[in-house]
mmCIF file of C-alpha atoms in Angstrom:
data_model
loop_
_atom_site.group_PDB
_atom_site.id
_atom_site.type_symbol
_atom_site.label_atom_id
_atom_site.label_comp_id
_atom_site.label_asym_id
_atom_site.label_seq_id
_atom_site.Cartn_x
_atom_site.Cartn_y
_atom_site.Cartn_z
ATOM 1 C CA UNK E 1 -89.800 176.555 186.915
ATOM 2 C CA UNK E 2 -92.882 174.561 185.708
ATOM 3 C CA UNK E 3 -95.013 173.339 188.848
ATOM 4 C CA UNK E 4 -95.084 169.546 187.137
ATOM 5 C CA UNK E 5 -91.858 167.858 186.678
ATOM 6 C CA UNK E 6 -91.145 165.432 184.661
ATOM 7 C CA UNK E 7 -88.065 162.887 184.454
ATOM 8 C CA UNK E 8 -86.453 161.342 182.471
ATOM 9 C CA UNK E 9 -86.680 163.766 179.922
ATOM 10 C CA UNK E 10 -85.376 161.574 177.050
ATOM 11 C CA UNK E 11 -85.849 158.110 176.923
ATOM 12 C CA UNK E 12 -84.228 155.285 174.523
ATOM 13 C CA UNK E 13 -85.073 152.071 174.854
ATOM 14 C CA UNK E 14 -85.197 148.649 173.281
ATOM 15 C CA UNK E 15 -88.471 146.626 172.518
ATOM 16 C CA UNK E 16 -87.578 144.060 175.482
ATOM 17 C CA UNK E 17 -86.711 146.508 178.186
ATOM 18 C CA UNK E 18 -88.666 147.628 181.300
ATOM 19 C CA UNK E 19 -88.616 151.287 182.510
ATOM 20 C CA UNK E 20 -90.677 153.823 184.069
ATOM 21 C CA UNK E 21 -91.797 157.687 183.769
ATOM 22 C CA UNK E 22 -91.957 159.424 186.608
ATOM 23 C CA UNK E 23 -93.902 162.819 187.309
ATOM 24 C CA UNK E 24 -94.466 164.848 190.527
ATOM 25 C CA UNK E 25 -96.302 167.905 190.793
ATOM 26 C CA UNK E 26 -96.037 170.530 193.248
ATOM 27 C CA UNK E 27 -99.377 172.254 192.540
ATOM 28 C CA UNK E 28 -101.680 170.905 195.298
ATOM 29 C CA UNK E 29 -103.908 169.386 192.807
ATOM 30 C CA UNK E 30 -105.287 166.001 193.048
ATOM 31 C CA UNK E 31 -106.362 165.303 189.382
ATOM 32 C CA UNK E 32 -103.191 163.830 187.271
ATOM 33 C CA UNK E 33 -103.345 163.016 183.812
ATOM 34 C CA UNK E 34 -100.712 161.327 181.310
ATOM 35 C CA UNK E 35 -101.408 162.054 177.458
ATOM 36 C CA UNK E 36 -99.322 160.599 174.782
ATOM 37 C CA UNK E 37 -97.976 163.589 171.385
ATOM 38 C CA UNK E 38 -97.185 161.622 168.222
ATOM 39 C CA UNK E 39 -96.717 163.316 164.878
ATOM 40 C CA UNK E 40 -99.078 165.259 163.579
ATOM 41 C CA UNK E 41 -101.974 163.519 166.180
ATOM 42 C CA UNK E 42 -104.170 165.115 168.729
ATOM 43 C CA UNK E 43 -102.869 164.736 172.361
ATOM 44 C CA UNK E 44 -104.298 161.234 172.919
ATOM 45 C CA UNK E 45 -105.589 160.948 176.576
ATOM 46 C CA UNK E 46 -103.836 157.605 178.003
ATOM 47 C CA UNK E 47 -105.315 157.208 181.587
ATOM 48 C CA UNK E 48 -106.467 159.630 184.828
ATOM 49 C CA UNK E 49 -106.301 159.324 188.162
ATOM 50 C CA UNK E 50 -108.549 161.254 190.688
ATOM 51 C CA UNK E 51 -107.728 161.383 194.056
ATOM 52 C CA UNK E 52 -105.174 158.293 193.643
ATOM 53 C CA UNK E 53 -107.921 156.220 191.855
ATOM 54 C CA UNK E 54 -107.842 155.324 188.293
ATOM 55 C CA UNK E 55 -111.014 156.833 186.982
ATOM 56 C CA UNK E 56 -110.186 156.513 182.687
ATOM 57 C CA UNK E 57 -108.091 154.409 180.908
ATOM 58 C CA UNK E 58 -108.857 155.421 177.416
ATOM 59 C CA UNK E 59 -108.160 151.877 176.089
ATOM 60 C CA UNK E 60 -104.406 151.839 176.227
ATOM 61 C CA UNK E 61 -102.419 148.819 175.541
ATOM 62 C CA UNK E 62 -101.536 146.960 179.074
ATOM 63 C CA UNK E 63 -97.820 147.697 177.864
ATOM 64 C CA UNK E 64 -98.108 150.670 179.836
ATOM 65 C CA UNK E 65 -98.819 150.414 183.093
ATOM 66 C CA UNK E 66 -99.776 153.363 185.221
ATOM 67 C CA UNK E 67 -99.276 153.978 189.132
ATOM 68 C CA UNK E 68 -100.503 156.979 191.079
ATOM 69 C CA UNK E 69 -99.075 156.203 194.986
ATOM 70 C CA UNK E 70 -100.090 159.303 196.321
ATOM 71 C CA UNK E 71 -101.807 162.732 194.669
ATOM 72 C CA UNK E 72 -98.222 164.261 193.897
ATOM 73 C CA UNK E 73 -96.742 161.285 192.017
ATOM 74 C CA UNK E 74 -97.773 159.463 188.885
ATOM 75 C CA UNK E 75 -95.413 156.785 187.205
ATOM 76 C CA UNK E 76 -95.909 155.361 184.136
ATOM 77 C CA UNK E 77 -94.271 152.030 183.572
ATOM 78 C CA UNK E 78 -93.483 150.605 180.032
ATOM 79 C CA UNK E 79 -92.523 147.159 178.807
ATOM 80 C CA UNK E 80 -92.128 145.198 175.986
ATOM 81 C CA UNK E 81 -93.008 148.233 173.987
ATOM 82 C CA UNK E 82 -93.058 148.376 170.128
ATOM 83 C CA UNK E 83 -91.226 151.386 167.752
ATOM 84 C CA UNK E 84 -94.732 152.823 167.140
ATOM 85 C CA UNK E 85 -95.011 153.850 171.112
ATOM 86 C CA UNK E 86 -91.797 156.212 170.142
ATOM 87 C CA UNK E 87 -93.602 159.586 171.287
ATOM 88 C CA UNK E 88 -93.629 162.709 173.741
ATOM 89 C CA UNK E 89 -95.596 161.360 176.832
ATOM 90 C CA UNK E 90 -96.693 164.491 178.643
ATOM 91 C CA UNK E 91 -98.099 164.701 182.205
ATOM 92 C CA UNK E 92 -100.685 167.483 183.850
ATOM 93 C CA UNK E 93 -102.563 167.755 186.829
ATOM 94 C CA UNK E 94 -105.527 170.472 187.747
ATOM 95 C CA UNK E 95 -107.816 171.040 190.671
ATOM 96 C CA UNK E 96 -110.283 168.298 191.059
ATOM 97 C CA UNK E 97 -113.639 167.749 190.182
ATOM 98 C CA UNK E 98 -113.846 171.406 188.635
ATOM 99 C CA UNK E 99 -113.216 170.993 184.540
ATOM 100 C CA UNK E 100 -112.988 174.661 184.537
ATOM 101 C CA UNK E 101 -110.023 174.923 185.025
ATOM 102 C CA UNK E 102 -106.092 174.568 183.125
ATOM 103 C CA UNK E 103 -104.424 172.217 183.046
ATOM 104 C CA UNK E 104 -100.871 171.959 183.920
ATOM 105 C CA UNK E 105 -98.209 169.953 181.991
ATOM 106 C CA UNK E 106 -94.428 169.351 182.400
ATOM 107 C CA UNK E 107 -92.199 169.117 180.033
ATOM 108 C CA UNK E 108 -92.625 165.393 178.767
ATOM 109 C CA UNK E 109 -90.534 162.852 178.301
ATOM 110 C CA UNK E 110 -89.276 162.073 175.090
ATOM 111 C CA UNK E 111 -89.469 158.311 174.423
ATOM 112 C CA UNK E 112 -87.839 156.177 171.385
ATOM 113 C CA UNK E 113 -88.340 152.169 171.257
ATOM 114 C CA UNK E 114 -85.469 151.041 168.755
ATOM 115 C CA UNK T 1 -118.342 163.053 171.206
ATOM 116 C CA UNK T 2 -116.206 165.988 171.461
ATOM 117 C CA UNK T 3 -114.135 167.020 168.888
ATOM 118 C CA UNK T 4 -111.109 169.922 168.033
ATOM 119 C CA UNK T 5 -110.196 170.836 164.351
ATOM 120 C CA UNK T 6 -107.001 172.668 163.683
ATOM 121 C CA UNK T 7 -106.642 172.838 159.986
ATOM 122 C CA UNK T 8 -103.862 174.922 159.361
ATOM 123 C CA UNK T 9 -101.017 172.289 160.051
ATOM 124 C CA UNK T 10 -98.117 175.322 160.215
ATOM 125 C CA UNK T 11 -97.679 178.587 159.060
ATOM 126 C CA UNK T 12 -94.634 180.910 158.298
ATOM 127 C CA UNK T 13 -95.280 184.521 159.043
ATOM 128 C CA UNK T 14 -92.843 187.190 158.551
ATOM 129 C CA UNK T 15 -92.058 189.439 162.186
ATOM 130 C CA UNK T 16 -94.533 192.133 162.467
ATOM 131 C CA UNK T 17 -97.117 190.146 160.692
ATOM 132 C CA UNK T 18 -100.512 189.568 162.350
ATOM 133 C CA UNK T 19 -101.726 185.620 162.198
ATOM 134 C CA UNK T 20 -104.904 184.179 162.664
ATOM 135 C CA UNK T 21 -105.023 180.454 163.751
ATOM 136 C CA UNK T 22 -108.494 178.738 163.305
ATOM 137 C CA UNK T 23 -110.095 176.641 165.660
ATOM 138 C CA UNK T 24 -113.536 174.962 165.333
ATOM 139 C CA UNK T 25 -114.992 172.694 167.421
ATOM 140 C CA UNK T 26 -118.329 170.381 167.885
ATOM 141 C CA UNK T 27 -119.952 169.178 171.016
ATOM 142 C CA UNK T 28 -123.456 168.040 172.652
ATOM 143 C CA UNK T 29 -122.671 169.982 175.714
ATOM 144 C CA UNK T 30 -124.374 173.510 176.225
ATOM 145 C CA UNK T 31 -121.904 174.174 178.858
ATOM 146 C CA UNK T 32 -118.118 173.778 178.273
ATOM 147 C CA UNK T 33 -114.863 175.389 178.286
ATOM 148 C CA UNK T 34 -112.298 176.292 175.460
ATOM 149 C CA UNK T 35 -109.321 176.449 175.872
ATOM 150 C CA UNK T 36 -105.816 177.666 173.873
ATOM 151 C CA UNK T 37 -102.294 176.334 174.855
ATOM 152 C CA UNK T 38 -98.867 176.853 173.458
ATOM 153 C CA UNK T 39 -96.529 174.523 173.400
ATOM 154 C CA UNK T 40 -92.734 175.982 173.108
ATOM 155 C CA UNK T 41 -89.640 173.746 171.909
ATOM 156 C CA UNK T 42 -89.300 172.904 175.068
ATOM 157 C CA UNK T 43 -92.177 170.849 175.395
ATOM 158 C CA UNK T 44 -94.632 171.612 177.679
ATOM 159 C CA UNK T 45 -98.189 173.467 176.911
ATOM 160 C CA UNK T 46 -98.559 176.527 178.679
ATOM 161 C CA UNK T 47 -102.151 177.858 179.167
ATOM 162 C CA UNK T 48 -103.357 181.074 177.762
ATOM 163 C CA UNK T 49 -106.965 181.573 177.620
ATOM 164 C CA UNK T 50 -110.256 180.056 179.024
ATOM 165 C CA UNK T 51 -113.278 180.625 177.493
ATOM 166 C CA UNK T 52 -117.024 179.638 178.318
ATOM 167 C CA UNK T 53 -119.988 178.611 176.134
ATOM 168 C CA UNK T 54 -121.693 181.340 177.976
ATOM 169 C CA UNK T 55 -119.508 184.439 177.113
ATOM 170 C CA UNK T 56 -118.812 185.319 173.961
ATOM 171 C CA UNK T 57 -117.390 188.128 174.360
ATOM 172 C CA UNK T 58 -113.990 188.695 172.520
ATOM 173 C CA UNK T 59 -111.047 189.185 174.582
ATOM 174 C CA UNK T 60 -107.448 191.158 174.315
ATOM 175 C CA UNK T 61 -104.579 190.626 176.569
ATOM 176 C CA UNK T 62 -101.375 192.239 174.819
ATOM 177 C CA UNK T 63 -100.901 191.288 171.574
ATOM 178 C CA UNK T 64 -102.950 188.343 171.556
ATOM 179 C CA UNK T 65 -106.670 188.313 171.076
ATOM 180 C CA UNK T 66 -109.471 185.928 170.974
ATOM 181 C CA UNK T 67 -112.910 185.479 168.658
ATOM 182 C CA UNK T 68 -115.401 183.084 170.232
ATOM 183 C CA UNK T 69 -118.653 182.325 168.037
ATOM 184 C CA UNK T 70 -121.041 180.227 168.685
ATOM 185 C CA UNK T 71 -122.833 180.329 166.050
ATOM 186 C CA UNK T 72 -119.811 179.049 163.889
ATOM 187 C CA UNK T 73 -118.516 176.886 167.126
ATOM 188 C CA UNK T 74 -115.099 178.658 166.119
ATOM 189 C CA UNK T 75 -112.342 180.041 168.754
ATOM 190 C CA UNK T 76 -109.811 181.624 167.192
ATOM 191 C CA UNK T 77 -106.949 183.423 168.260
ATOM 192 C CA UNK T 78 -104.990 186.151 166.979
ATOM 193 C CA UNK T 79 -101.572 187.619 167.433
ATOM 194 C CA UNK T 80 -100.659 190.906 166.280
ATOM 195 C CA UNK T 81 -97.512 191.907 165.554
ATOM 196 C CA UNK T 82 -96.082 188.449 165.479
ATOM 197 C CA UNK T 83 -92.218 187.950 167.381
ATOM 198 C CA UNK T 84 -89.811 185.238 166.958
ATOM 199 C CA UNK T 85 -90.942 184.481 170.177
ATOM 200 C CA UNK T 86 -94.336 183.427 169.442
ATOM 201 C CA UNK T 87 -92.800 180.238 167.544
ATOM 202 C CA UNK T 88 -94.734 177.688 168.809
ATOM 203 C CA UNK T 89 -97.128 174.930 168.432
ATOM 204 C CA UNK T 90 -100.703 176.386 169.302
ATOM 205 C CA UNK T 91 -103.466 173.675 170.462
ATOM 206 C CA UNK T 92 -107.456 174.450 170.652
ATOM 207 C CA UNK T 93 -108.868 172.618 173.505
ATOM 208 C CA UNK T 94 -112.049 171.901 174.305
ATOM 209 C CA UNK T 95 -113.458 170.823 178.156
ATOM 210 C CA UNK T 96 -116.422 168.757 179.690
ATOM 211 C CA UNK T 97 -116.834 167.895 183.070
ATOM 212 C CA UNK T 98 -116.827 163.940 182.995
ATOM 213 C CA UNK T 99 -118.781 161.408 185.561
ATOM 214 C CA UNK T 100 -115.738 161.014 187.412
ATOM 215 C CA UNK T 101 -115.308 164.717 188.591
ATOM 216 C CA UNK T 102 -112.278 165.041 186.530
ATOM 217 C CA UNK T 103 -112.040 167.517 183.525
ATOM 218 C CA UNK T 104 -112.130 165.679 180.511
ATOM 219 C CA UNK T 105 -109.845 167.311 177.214
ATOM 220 C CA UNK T 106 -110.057 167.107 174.029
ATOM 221 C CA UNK T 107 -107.033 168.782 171.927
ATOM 222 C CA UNK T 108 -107.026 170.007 168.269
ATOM 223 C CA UNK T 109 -103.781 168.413 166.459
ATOM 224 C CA UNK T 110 -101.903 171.868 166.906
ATOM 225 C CA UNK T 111 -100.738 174.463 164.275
ATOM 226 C CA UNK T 112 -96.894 175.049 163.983
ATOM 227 C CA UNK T 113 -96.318 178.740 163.850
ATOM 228 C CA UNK T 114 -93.088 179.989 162.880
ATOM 229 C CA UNK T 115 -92.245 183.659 162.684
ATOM 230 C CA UNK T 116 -89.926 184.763 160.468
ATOM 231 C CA UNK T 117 -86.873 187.505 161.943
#
């Protein structure tokens, strides 16, 4: 069982709809990350949150709207998304301030935008 | 700026086969990390290896092995005697500490091994 879960796993939704990604992790870490897997892409960093503050936000359309209430969650809320967001949007966390370490991803959650 | 190339985009191996997937990578940094991760049909990248800029020395664990040079800023990784299990997407990773005391990542786009029963 992988120590960061993610729900849903699939997601289909329409380009006028409003819903949310949700990830917990049960590591003890404080650092959580979201990264967005198209096709044939490099894992695109989206945003990161350090001890509950946003510290990046690699210039990601305000479509997607992160939320970090406390170290073990991390949401990701969409709306009014277009068919080119259609993608696997994984989530990791690792041990703070030290970048020597893994990171740890769930499982991602397959979105489509019809 | 940081960057990961991956330029084998899959390959097909037949079981038993040893495969060598190529990483190469380009940074300012003296010190960082590399990193490889698999990434299963079920979605989510499992870590296998760490590496720092400061050891080069190859490792083994099982059948999988690693090269780190330097002087070619290449990380590759070898598996010998591939399995059907080893069907995966591989990513190269690369790892600087960033201002905010996070761990900032850069991935390679992945290489799509499939192994061949």
């Amino acid at each position: 069982e992988t120590g960061v879960t993610q729900t849903p796993r699939h997601l289909v939704m329409g380009m006028t709809n409003k819903k949310s990604l949700k990830c917990e992790q049960h590591l003890g870490h404080n650092a959580m990350y979201w990264y967005k897997q198209s096709a044939k892409k490099p894992l695109e960093l989206m945003f990161v949150y350090n001890f509950k503050e946003q510290t990046e936000n690699n210039s990601v359309p305000s479509r997607f709207s992160p939320e970090c209430p406390n170290s073990s969650h991390l949401f990701l809320h969409l709306h009014t998304l277009q068919p080119e967001d259609s993608a696997l949007y994984l989530c990791a966390s690792s041990q703070e301030r030290i970048y020597t370490g893994e990171l740890f991803f769930g499982e991602g959650s397959r979105l489509t935008v019809l | 700026a940081q960057k990961v190339t991956q330029a084998q985009t899959e390959i097909s191996v037949v079981e038993k086969e040893d495969v060598t997937l190529d990483c190469v990578y380009e940074t300012r940094d003296t010190t960082y990390y590399l990193f490889w991760y698999k990434q299963p049909p079920s979605g989510e990248l499992v870590f296998l290896i760490r590496r720092n800029s400061f050891d080069e020395q190859n490792e083994i664990s099982g059948r999988y092995s690693w090269n780190f040079q330097k002087s070619t800023s290449s990380f590759n990784f070898t598996i010998t005697a591939s399995q059907v299990v080893d069907s995966a997407v591989y990513f190269c990773a690369l790892s600087e500490a960033a201002p905010g005391g996070y761990q900032k990542v850069t991935f390679g786009t992945g290489t799509k091994l499939q192994v061949i029963p």
